[in-house]
Short mmCIF file of C-alpha atoms and ligand atoms in Angstrom, two decimals:
data_model
loop_
_atom_site.label_atom_id
_atom_site.label_comp_id
_atom_site.label_asym_id
_atom_site.label_seq_id
_atom_site.Cartn_x
_atom_site.Cartn_y
_atom_site.Cartn_z
CA MET D 1 14.72 40.85 -131.11
CA THR D 2 11.52 41.18 -132.72
CA ASP D 3 7.95 42.27 -131.08
CA ALA D 4 6.25 39.24 -130.27
CA PRO D 5 2.65 39.60 -132.92
CA THR D 6 -0.10 41.34 -131.00
CA GLU D 7 -2.45 38.76 -132.01
CA PRO D 8 -0.98 34.90 -132.60
CA PHE D 9 0.06 33.79 -135.90
CA ARG D 10 -2.37 31.91 -137.88
CA ALA D 11 -1.67 30.17 -141.07
CA LEU D 12 -2.04 31.74 -144.66
CA THR D 13 -4.99 31.88 -146.20
CA GLY D 14 -5.70 28.64 -148.07
CA MET D 15 -3.41 27.32 -146.28
CA ARG D 16 -4.58 24.41 -143.91
CA ASP D 17 -2.40 22.45 -141.14
CA VAL D 18 -3.40 19.13 -141.10
CA LEU D 19 -3.60 17.50 -137.61
CA PRO D 20 -3.80 13.95 -136.16
CA PRO D 21 -5.77 11.92 -137.19
CA GLU D 22 -6.13 13.63 -140.47
CA ALA D 23 -2.75 13.70 -141.06
CA GLY D 24 -2.25 9.86 -140.82
CA ARG D 25 -5.63 9.47 -142.82
CA ARG D 26 -3.52 10.85 -145.51
CA ARG D 27 -0.48 8.97 -144.91
CA ALA D 28 -2.60 6.00 -144.87
CA LEU D 29 -4.01 6.91 -148.58
CA LEU D 30 -0.63 7.81 -149.97
CA ALA D 31 0.81 4.41 -148.76
CA ARG D 32 -2.49 2.59 -150.92
CA PHE D 33 -1.71 4.65 -153.63
CA ALA D 34 1.69 3.85 -153.75
CA ALA D 35 1.16 0.16 -153.13
CA ALA D 36 -1.40 0.32 -156.30
CA ALA D 37 0.96 2.12 -158.87
CA GLU D 38 3.79 -0.02 -157.49
CA ARG D 39 1.60 -3.07 -158.32
CA ALA D 40 1.61 -1.80 -162.04
CA GLY D 41 5.66 -1.34 -162.16
CA TYR D 42 5.69 2.44 -161.46
CA ALA D 43 8.25 3.67 -159.16
CA GLU D 44 9.01 6.72 -157.18
CA VAL D 45 10.01 10.20 -158.23
CA SER D 46 10.13 13.18 -155.91
CA VAL D 47 11.03 16.54 -157.68
CA PRO D 48 11.38 20.09 -156.27
CA VAL D 49 8.34 22.22 -155.08
CA LEU D 50 10.74 25.35 -156.25
CA GLU D 51 11.42 25.33 -160.20
CA GLU D 52 12.53 28.09 -162.57
CA LEU D 53 10.02 29.93 -163.51
CA GLY D 54 9.99 29.00 -167.47
CA VAL D 55 9.44 25.13 -166.24
CA PHE D 56 5.43 26.41 -165.54
CA GLU D 57 5.35 28.80 -168.05
CA ARG D 58 5.41 25.93 -170.56
CA LEU D 59 1.97 24.83 -169.29
CA GLY D 60 0.17 27.60 -171.53
CA GLU D 61 0.44 30.87 -171.44
CA ALA D 62 -3.44 30.98 -171.32
CA THR D 63 -4.42 29.22 -168.23
CA ASP D 64 -5.51 30.80 -165.32
CA VAL D 65 -3.24 28.21 -163.66
CA VAL D 66 -0.14 30.13 -164.90
CA THR D 67 -1.38 33.42 -165.47
CA LYS D 68 -3.17 34.32 -162.59
CA GLU D 69 -2.42 31.59 -160.10
CA MET D 70 0.99 30.98 -159.63
CA TYR D 71 3.16 31.67 -156.67
CA HIS D 72 6.57 33.35 -158.52
CA PHE D 73 9.41 35.80 -157.28
CA ALA D 74 12.77 37.35 -157.74
CA ASP D 75 15.06 34.77 -156.07
CA GLN D 76 18.01 37.48 -154.54
CA ASP D 77 20.12 36.74 -157.71
CA GLY D 78 17.51 37.95 -159.60
CA THR D 79 16.73 34.44 -161.10
CA GLU D 80 12.31 34.07 -161.35
CA LEU D 81 11.21 31.31 -159.49
CA ALA D 82 7.84 29.70 -159.15
CA LEU D 83 6.25 27.43 -156.40
CA ARG D 84 5.21 24.43 -158.69
CA PRO D 85 1.34 24.64 -159.48
CA GLU D 86 1.20 20.94 -160.08
CA LEU D 87 3.65 18.02 -160.55
CA THR D 88 3.40 17.19 -164.06
CA ALA D 89 5.90 20.06 -165.52
CA GLY D 90 8.72 19.46 -162.86
CA VAL D 91 8.68 15.31 -163.53
CA VAL D 92 8.85 16.14 -167.44
CA ARG D 93 11.87 18.44 -166.96
CA ALA D 94 13.48 15.67 -164.76
CA PHE D 95 13.11 13.49 -167.23
CA VAL D 96 14.63 15.96 -169.73
CA GLN D 97 17.77 16.22 -167.75
CA HIS D 98 18.39 12.64 -166.79
CA ALA D 99 17.65 10.55 -170.10
CA PRO D 100 16.42 8.03 -167.73
CA THR D 101 15.07 4.68 -169.59
CA GLN D 102 12.44 4.33 -171.72
CA PRO D 103 9.25 3.67 -170.92
CA TRP D 104 9.70 6.16 -167.82
CA LYS D 105 6.91 5.00 -165.24
CA VAL D 106 6.85 7.06 -162.29
CA TRP D 107 4.39 7.48 -159.14
CA VAL D 108 4.63 10.72 -157.68
CA ALA D 109 3.02 12.90 -154.68
CA GLY D 110 3.63 16.12 -153.54
CA THR D 111 2.10 19.76 -152.28
CA ALA D 112 1.41 22.13 -155.04
CA PHE D 113 0.37 25.67 -154.83
CA ARG D 114 -2.10 27.45 -156.97
CA ARG D 115 -3.33 31.20 -155.62
CA GLU D 116 -6.89 30.50 -155.98
CA ARG D 117 -9.84 32.09 -154.20
CA PRO D 118 -10.21 29.49 -151.07
CA GLN D 119 -13.38 27.39 -150.53
CA ARG D 120 -14.17 24.04 -149.34
CA GLY D 121 -12.56 22.03 -151.56
CA ARG D 122 -10.08 24.59 -153.16
CA TYR D 123 -6.93 25.45 -151.22
CA ARG D 124 -4.05 27.75 -152.23
CA MET D 125 -1.62 24.71 -150.50
CA PHE D 126 -2.87 21.07 -151.91
CA ASP D 127 -1.80 17.36 -152.26
CA GLN D 128 -1.35 15.28 -155.14
CA VAL D 129 -0.86 11.66 -156.38
CA GLY D 130 -0.47 10.70 -159.07
CA VAL D 131 1.71 9.26 -162.16
CA GLU D 132 3.23 9.60 -165.27
CA VAL D 133 4.61 7.66 -167.74
CA LEU D 134 7.14 8.88 -170.62
CA GLY D 135 7.86 7.09 -174.21
CA VAL D 136 5.14 4.97 -174.86
CA ASP D 137 2.57 6.19 -177.48
CA ASP D 138 0.34 2.62 -177.12
CA PRO D 139 -3.04 3.49 -176.44
CA ASP D 140 -3.26 0.14 -174.23
CA LEU D 141 -1.02 2.31 -171.91
CA ASP D 142 -4.13 5.10 -171.34
CA VAL D 143 -6.34 2.11 -170.42
CA GLU D 144 -3.83 1.04 -167.96
CA VAL D 145 -3.22 5.12 -166.59
CA VAL D 146 -7.02 5.41 -166.46
CA ALA D 147 -7.67 2.31 -164.41
CA LEU D 148 -5.15 3.25 -162.08
CA ALA D 149 -6.94 6.32 -161.12
CA TRP D 150 -10.20 5.01 -161.07
CA GLN D 151 -9.23 1.85 -159.10
CA ALA D 152 -7.47 4.26 -156.93
CA LEU D 153 -10.96 5.72 -156.14
CA ALA D 154 -12.69 2.56 -156.04
CA ASP D 155 -10.03 0.93 -153.63
CA LEU D 156 -10.59 3.67 -150.95
CA GLY D 157 -14.56 2.79 -150.64
CA LEU D 158 -15.89 5.38 -153.12
CA ARG D 159 -18.75 4.70 -155.33
CA ASP D 160 -20.00 7.94 -156.28
CA VAL D 161 -17.32 8.80 -158.84
CA THR D 162 -18.01 9.62 -162.69
CA LEU D 163 -15.32 9.06 -165.18
CA LEU D 164 -15.22 11.60 -167.93
CA VAL D 165 -13.30 10.60 -171.02
CA ASN D 166 -12.50 12.81 -174.55
CA SER D 167 -9.54 12.66 -176.89
CA LEU D 168 -8.75 16.32 -177.76
CA GLY D 169 -6.96 15.05 -181.45
CA ASP D 170 -3.47 15.64 -182.33
CA HIS D 171 -1.91 19.09 -182.53
CA GLU D 172 -2.86 20.37 -185.29
CA ASP D 173 -6.57 19.05 -185.00
CA ARG D 174 -6.60 20.76 -181.39
CA ALA D 175 -5.59 23.88 -183.30
CA ARG D 176 -8.23 23.83 -186.27
CA TYR D 177 -11.01 23.00 -183.74
CA THR D 178 -9.67 25.83 -181.37
CA GLU D 179 -9.82 27.81 -184.45
CA ALA D 180 -13.52 26.98 -185.15
CA VAL D 181 -14.55 27.38 -181.55
CA ARG D 182 -13.26 30.76 -182.07
CA ALA D 183 -15.05 32.12 -184.64
CA TYR D 184 -18.44 30.37 -183.60
CA PHE D 185 -18.36 32.37 -180.11
CA ALA D 186 -17.15 35.27 -181.72
CA SER D 187 -20.07 35.53 -184.39
CA LEU D 188 -22.29 35.44 -180.74
CA ARG D 189 -19.91 37.72 -178.85
CA SER D 190 -22.25 39.85 -177.50
CA ALA D 191 -24.24 37.89 -176.05
CA LEU D 192 -20.84 36.35 -173.91
CA SER D 193 -20.22 38.08 -170.52
CA GLU D 194 -17.31 40.11 -170.28
CA ALA D 195 -15.04 36.79 -168.49
CA GLU D 196 -16.49 35.23 -171.51
CA GLN D 197 -14.65 37.35 -173.82
CA ASP D 198 -11.95 37.23 -172.58
CA THR D 199 -11.54 33.48 -172.40
CA LEU D 200 -12.51 34.12 -175.90
CA ASP D 201 -9.75 36.15 -176.62
CA ARG D 202 -6.99 33.88 -174.71
CA ASN D 203 -8.24 30.28 -174.69
CA PRO D 204 -11.37 29.85 -176.56
CA LEU D 205 -11.88 26.03 -175.52
CA ARG D 206 -12.42 26.74 -171.86
CA LEU D 207 -15.97 28.43 -172.97
CA LEU D 208 -16.49 25.07 -173.89
CA ASP D 209 -16.78 23.72 -170.17
CA SER D 210 -17.95 26.86 -168.70
CA LYS D 211 -20.76 26.22 -165.85
CA ARG D 212 -22.46 29.30 -166.66
CA PRO D 213 -26.65 28.10 -167.61
CA GLU D 214 -26.97 30.63 -169.84
CA LEU D 215 -24.09 29.45 -172.32
CA GLY D 216 -25.33 26.34 -172.02
CA PRO D 217 -27.55 26.63 -175.38
CA MET D 218 -24.56 27.92 -176.93
CA VAL D 219 -22.07 25.23 -175.84
CA ALA D 220 -24.58 22.91 -177.33
CA ALA D 221 -24.35 24.54 -180.75
CA ALA D 222 -21.05 24.63 -181.23
CA PRO D 223 -18.61 23.05 -183.86
CA SER D 224 -18.31 19.12 -182.48
CA LEU D 225 -14.76 17.79 -181.95
CA ALA D 226 -15.26 14.77 -183.42
CA GLU D 227 -15.09 16.21 -186.74
CA TYR D 228 -11.89 17.44 -186.20
CA ARG D 229 -10.22 14.67 -185.05
CA SER D 230 -7.81 12.80 -187.77
CA ASP D 231 -8.11 9.42 -188.31
CA GLU D 232 -5.20 8.41 -186.13
CA ALA D 233 -6.40 10.45 -183.15
CA ALA D 234 -9.68 9.02 -183.91
CA ALA D 235 -8.46 5.59 -183.81
CA HIS D 236 -6.40 5.99 -180.55
CA TYR D 237 -9.42 6.74 -179.02
CA GLU D 238 -11.66 4.17 -180.18
CA ARG D 239 -8.91 1.82 -179.47
CA VAL D 240 -8.87 3.42 -175.65
CA LEU D 241 -12.20 3.06 -175.06
CA ALA D 242 -12.96 -0.25 -176.09
CA GLY D 243 -9.81 -1.32 -173.61
CA LEU D 244 -11.71 0.88 -170.92
CA ARG D 245 -14.82 -1.39 -171.76
CA ALA D 246 -12.70 -4.81 -171.91
CA VAL D 247 -11.15 -4.17 -168.33
CA GLY D 248 -14.49 -3.15 -166.87
CA VAL D 249 -13.87 0.44 -165.72
CA PRO D 250 -17.21 2.41 -166.91
CA TYR D 251 -16.75 5.78 -168.59
CA THR D 252 -18.59 8.67 -169.98
CA GLU D 253 -17.79 10.47 -173.21
CA ALA D 254 -17.39 13.59 -172.23
CA PRO D 255 -16.52 16.02 -175.37
CA LEU D 256 -16.81 19.27 -174.06
CA LEU D 257 -14.31 18.05 -171.13
CA VAL D 258 -11.20 20.89 -172.22
CA ARG D 259 -9.14 20.82 -168.67
CA GLY D 260 -7.92 23.61 -167.09
CA LEU D 261 -4.05 22.78 -168.49
CA ASP D 262 -3.05 23.81 -172.15
CA TYR D 263 -0.60 20.69 -172.76
CA TYR D 264 -3.58 17.89 -173.44
CA ARG D 265 -3.92 16.00 -177.05
CA ARG D 266 -5.44 12.90 -177.58
CA THR D 267 -7.00 11.17 -174.24
CA THR D 268 -7.86 13.34 -171.29
CA PHE D 269 -9.94 12.27 -168.57
CA GLU D 270 -11.72 13.92 -164.96
CA LEU D 271 -12.72 12.11 -162.41
CA THR D 272 -15.68 13.65 -160.59
CA SER D 273 -17.63 13.09 -157.25
CA GLY D 274 -21.21 13.31 -157.12
CA ALA D 275 -21.23 13.42 -153.40
CA ILE D 276 -19.36 17.06 -152.92
CA ASP D 277 -19.99 20.58 -154.36
CA ALA D 278 -20.19 20.93 -157.84
CA ALA D 279 -17.90 23.64 -158.18
CA GLN D 280 -15.17 21.37 -156.64
CA ASN D 281 -16.07 17.81 -157.54
CA ALA D 282 -13.36 17.07 -159.75
CA LEU D 283 -10.67 14.57 -157.48
CA GLY D 284 -8.06 14.05 -160.41
CA GLY D 285 -7.51 14.06 -164.22
CA GLY D 286 -5.32 13.64 -166.52
CA GLY D 287 -4.39 13.04 -170.19
CA ARG D 288 -1.55 13.09 -173.06
CA TYR D 289 0.41 15.68 -173.25
CA ASP D 290 1.69 17.75 -176.16
CA ARG D 291 5.03 18.58 -176.73
CA LEU D 292 5.74 18.96 -173.19
CA ALA D 293 9.36 17.37 -173.05
CA GLU D 294 10.27 19.56 -176.18
CA ASP D 295 8.75 22.49 -174.57
CA LEU D 296 10.88 21.98 -171.81
CA GLY D 297 14.46 21.15 -174.13
CA GLY D 298 14.02 17.76 -174.81
CA ARG D 299 13.53 15.36 -177.60
CA PRO D 300 9.78 15.15 -178.68
CA THR D 301 8.18 12.25 -176.32
CA ASP D 302 5.23 10.92 -175.73
CA GLY D 303 3.78 11.35 -172.28
CA ILE D 304 0.64 10.59 -170.15
CA GLY D 305 -0.30 10.91 -166.61
CA PHE D 306 -3.21 12.28 -164.21
CA ALA D 307 -3.19 13.59 -160.83
CA LEU D 308 -5.55 12.81 -157.64
CA GLY D 309 -6.06 15.90 -155.50
CA VAL D 310 -5.83 14.55 -152.24
CA ASP D 311 -7.82 16.67 -149.60
CA ARG D 312 -10.81 16.31 -152.40
CA VAL D 313 -10.51 13.03 -152.59
CA LEU D 314 -10.75 13.06 -148.43
CA LEU D 315 -13.77 15.11 -148.50
CA ALA D 316 -15.48 12.68 -150.88
CA CYS D 317 -14.78 10.02 -148.60
CA ASP D 318 -16.21 11.88 -145.72
CA ALA D 319 -18.93 12.54 -147.60
CA GLU D 320 -19.36 9.07 -148.59
CA GLY D 321 -18.77 7.66 -144.73
CA VAL D 322 -15.54 5.62 -146.37
CA PHE D 323 -12.25 4.87 -145.42
CA ASP D 324 -11.79 6.79 -141.95
CA GLY D 325 -8.20 6.14 -142.15
CA ALA D 326 -7.81 4.89 -138.55
CA GLY D 327 -4.96 3.20 -138.12
CA PRO D 328 -3.98 -0.16 -136.01
CA ALA D 329 -4.69 1.40 -132.62
CA LEU D 330 -2.11 0.72 -130.13
CA ASP D 331 -0.83 -2.87 -128.74
CA ALA D 332 -0.95 -1.69 -124.78
CA PHE D 333 -0.77 1.43 -122.62
CA VAL D 334 0.73 1.08 -119.46
CA VAL D 335 -0.88 1.72 -116.46
CA ASP D 336 2.18 2.12 -113.36
CA LEU D 337 1.08 2.91 -110.34
CA THR D 338 4.37 2.17 -109.01
CA GLY D 339 6.21 5.44 -109.79
CA GLY D 340 6.75 5.13 -113.48
CA GLU D 341 9.81 3.27 -113.57
CA ALA D 342 7.74 0.59 -114.96
CA ALA D 343 6.01 2.50 -117.16
CA ARG D 344 9.40 3.80 -118.74
CA ASP D 345 10.89 0.21 -119.16
CA LEU D 346 7.90 -1.40 -120.27
CA THR D 347 7.16 0.59 -123.42
CA HIS D 348 10.58 0.61 -124.33
CA GLU D 349 11.32 -2.89 -123.78
CA LEU D 350 7.81 -3.70 -125.98
CA ARG D 351 8.51 -0.96 -128.83
CA ALA D 352 12.14 -2.40 -129.07
CA ALA D 353 10.34 -5.77 -129.58
CA GLY D 354 8.11 -4.43 -132.14
CA LEU D 355 4.71 -4.00 -130.20
CA SER D 356 3.50 -0.49 -129.81
CA ALA D 357 2.99 1.04 -126.53
CA ASP D 358 1.75 3.84 -124.98
CA ARG D 359 1.71 5.49 -121.08
CA ARG D 360 0.82 8.20 -119.18
CA PHE D 361 3.08 10.79 -118.00
CA GLY D 362 2.90 12.29 -114.38
CA GLY D 363 1.24 9.06 -113.04
CA GLY D 364 -1.90 9.67 -111.62
CA SER D 365 -4.34 7.15 -109.92
CA MET D 366 -5.41 4.13 -111.14
CA ARG D 367 -8.92 5.58 -112.29
CA SER D 368 -7.36 8.30 -114.69
CA GLN D 369 -4.50 6.14 -115.82
CA MET D 370 -7.61 3.45 -116.83
CA LYS D 371 -9.21 6.46 -118.56
CA HIS D 372 -6.51 7.43 -120.41
CA ALA D 373 -5.28 3.72 -121.24
CA ASP D 374 -9.46 3.84 -123.19
CA ARG D 375 -9.21 6.84 -124.94
CA SER D 376 -6.24 5.85 -126.39
CA GLY D 377 -7.26 2.92 -128.42
CA ALA D 378 -5.35 0.40 -127.11
CA SER D 379 -6.26 -3.43 -127.19
CA VAL D 380 -5.35 -3.83 -123.37
CA ALA D 381 -3.85 -2.10 -120.30
CA LEU D 382 -0.91 -3.73 -118.61
CA ILE D 383 -1.21 -2.93 -114.94
CA VAL D 384 1.73 -2.45 -112.75
CA GLY D 385 1.08 -2.37 -109.32
CA GLU D 386 3.38 -2.92 -105.83
CA ASP D 387 2.00 -6.69 -106.38
CA GLU D 388 2.95 -7.05 -109.60
CA LEU D 389 6.04 -5.58 -109.53
CA GLN D 390 7.25 -7.82 -106.15
CA ALA D 391 5.67 -10.61 -108.25
CA GLY D 392 7.69 -9.73 -111.44
CA GLU D 393 4.17 -9.96 -113.11
CA VAL D 394 2.37 -7.52 -115.26
CA THR D 395 -1.76 -7.66 -115.04
CA LEU D 396 -2.93 -7.30 -118.54
CA ARG D 397 -6.62 -5.99 -119.00
CA PRO D 398 -8.88 -6.13 -122.17
CA LEU D 399 -10.12 -2.44 -122.82
CA ARG D 400 -13.28 -1.12 -124.30
CA GLY D 401 -13.90 -2.58 -127.41
CA HIS D 402 -11.43 -5.31 -127.45
CA GLY D 403 -13.17 -8.05 -125.66
CA ALA D 404 -13.23 -5.96 -122.50
CA ASP D 405 -16.49 -7.23 -121.68
CA ASP D 406 -15.82 -11.12 -121.72
CA GLY D 407 -12.45 -10.95 -121.92
CA GLU D 408 -11.16 -11.28 -118.53
CA GLN D 409 -7.78 -10.16 -117.08
CA ARG D 410 -5.20 -11.96 -115.84
CA ARG D 411 -1.74 -12.25 -114.64
CA VAL D 412 1.48 -12.46 -116.96
CA ARG D 413 5.41 -13.04 -116.20
CA ARG D 414 7.24 -10.22 -117.40
CA GLU D 415 9.38 -12.16 -119.55
CA ASP D 416 6.64 -13.80 -121.21
CA LEU D 417 5.05 -10.21 -121.97
CA VAL D 418 6.14 -10.11 -125.28
CA ALA D 419 4.52 -13.39 -126.37
CA ALA D 420 1.59 -12.92 -125.02
CA LEU D 421 0.61 -9.60 -126.39
CA ARG D 422 2.11 -10.99 -130.45
CA ALA D 423 -0.92 -13.57 -129.52
CA LEU D 424 -3.75 -10.97 -129.01
CA PRO D 425 -6.06 -11.21 -132.24
CA ALA D 426 -5.99 -7.33 -132.36
CA HIS D 427 -2.28 -7.59 -132.20
CA HIS D 428 -0.86 -5.89 -136.05
CA ASP D 429 2.31 -6.38 -137.07
CA HIS D 430 4.13 -2.66 -137.13
P1 LIG C 1 -5.59 19.59 -162.47
O1 LIG C 1 -7.25 19.05 -162.74
O2 LIG C 1 -5.09 20.84 -162.59
O3 LIG C 1 -4.32 18.36 -163.43
O4 LIG C 1 -5.32 19.37 -160.64
C1 LIG C 1 -5.39 17.68 -160.56
C2 LIG C 1 -6.42 17.16 -159.37
O5 LIG C 1 -6.11 18.33 -158.65
C3 LIG C 1 -7.59 18.13 -159.18
O6 LIG C 1 -8.57 17.34 -159.57
C4 LIG C 1 -7.98 18.75 -158.08
O7 LIG C 1 -8.73 17.81 -157.54
C5 LIG C 1 -6.35 18.93 -157.15
N1 LIG C 1 -6.71 19.96 -157.29
C6 LIG C 1 -6.44 21.17 -158.38
N2 LIG C 1 -6.23 22.27 -157.70
C7 LIG C 1 -6.81 22.38 -156.42
C8 LIG C 1 -6.89 23.05 -155.35
N3 LIG C 1 -6.76 24.54 -155.60
N4 LIG C 1 -7.20 22.60 -154.11
C9 LIG C 1 -7.64 21.39 -153.71
N5 LIG C 1 -7.00 20.75 -155.16
C10 LIG C 1 -6.71 20.64 -155.98
C11 LIG C 1 -3.09 18.63 -162.95
O8 LIG C 1 -2.52 19.36 -161.74
C12 LIG C 1 -2.38 17.84 -164.01
N6 LIG C 1 -0.62 18.15 -163.59
C13 LIG C 1 -2.89 16.41 -164.06
C14 LIG C 1 -1.88 15.32 -165.01
C15 LIG C 1 -0.71 14.91 -164.67
N7 LIG C 1 -1.89 15.35 -166.03
C16 LIG C 1 -0.92 14.54 -166.76
N8 LIG C 1 -0.56 14.49 -165.69
#
């Protein structure tokens, strides 16, 4: 037997327990997202949390997400495995493996892991929801995808959100631009911090979205991306922007938006919140990807998608005071003063009839049970005393916030109870 720990176990650094009611609020967010995605013709896909390390190495040898932050280890048989740092690579791996009919429009939700320095809004285990589409190059799809991300946030009631859009051009454009940026910053090397010099060597484009103010003037004078876009990529981008204007999604062009993963080409975008800390203000992001299907062993396939960070979206909702996520309250709370059998039987009967009901175990006085009934948020208390029991009736008493002030309590026959509860204004179908 192992000894009991001297200190109680705690969740790992950067990994959080999500307790009620927050867990229910997450699920409500997920349900809304799922409904919106399905209205747009996306079907749900679910892929493993654990994959061969190689699946994620394709995200970019130059990205921190892959080189520094990935949880990876050798399996008992020696295979190198990794916990997914994002969902896109797994979805594209599944696409290559199963070769579904194209276009493949899917939505996906799940947990991702990054060994980052934890802080508010930045965790080592976090949830994402998003979509991926494979097999369509049409810029109007970019509009659909960006609009879906935008609308998902707007539907939660978020107002302080900025949509940043950019186009990184095609593979060759991006490569030429990267070289130009590398040469430019190499000439300024001595003005860069040590970390920035390292970034310059590994992934010069990332210098463009550096947050260090001293770098600002140098970034402003850096080569401009627009000059490196091919005519085709530029036309694609123009069509995306025109589409966003047409459907009324407000955007800000952000020529320095490079994003943290290496697989992007053409359209890239990010949604930031003005209501939370600037260091973690990205609620989501995405774009078209370059060569991901090929890198995972498939045929060249156009792909685009985005992910929203659920944890951060909820922080933004808190900051803006929207989407409190309060679920529908219970229909009834049974207060049994006759020993508990009535509570046992009534709750079962109501639930079987599709109503929601709870009760207090261990009995207690009328006063104490009523206190629990109030706290439960139920619409009514169903009181069963000796008198009601004899008469085959239940006293139905409206609770606080549900007409307790003007609603008279009344006696209802047990066989009429389900109908009486369904007729209450606060009743939701479950
Ligand atoms: P990403 O920008 O790395 O993109 O992550 C998307 C969102 O996940 C971020 O905007 C943020 O809200 C959330 N997020 C990322 N890291 C953390 C963290 N450590 N703690 C809390 N939230 C976090 C992707 O993951 C791409 N796969 C998006 C995509 C899909 N591109 C194309 N398709």
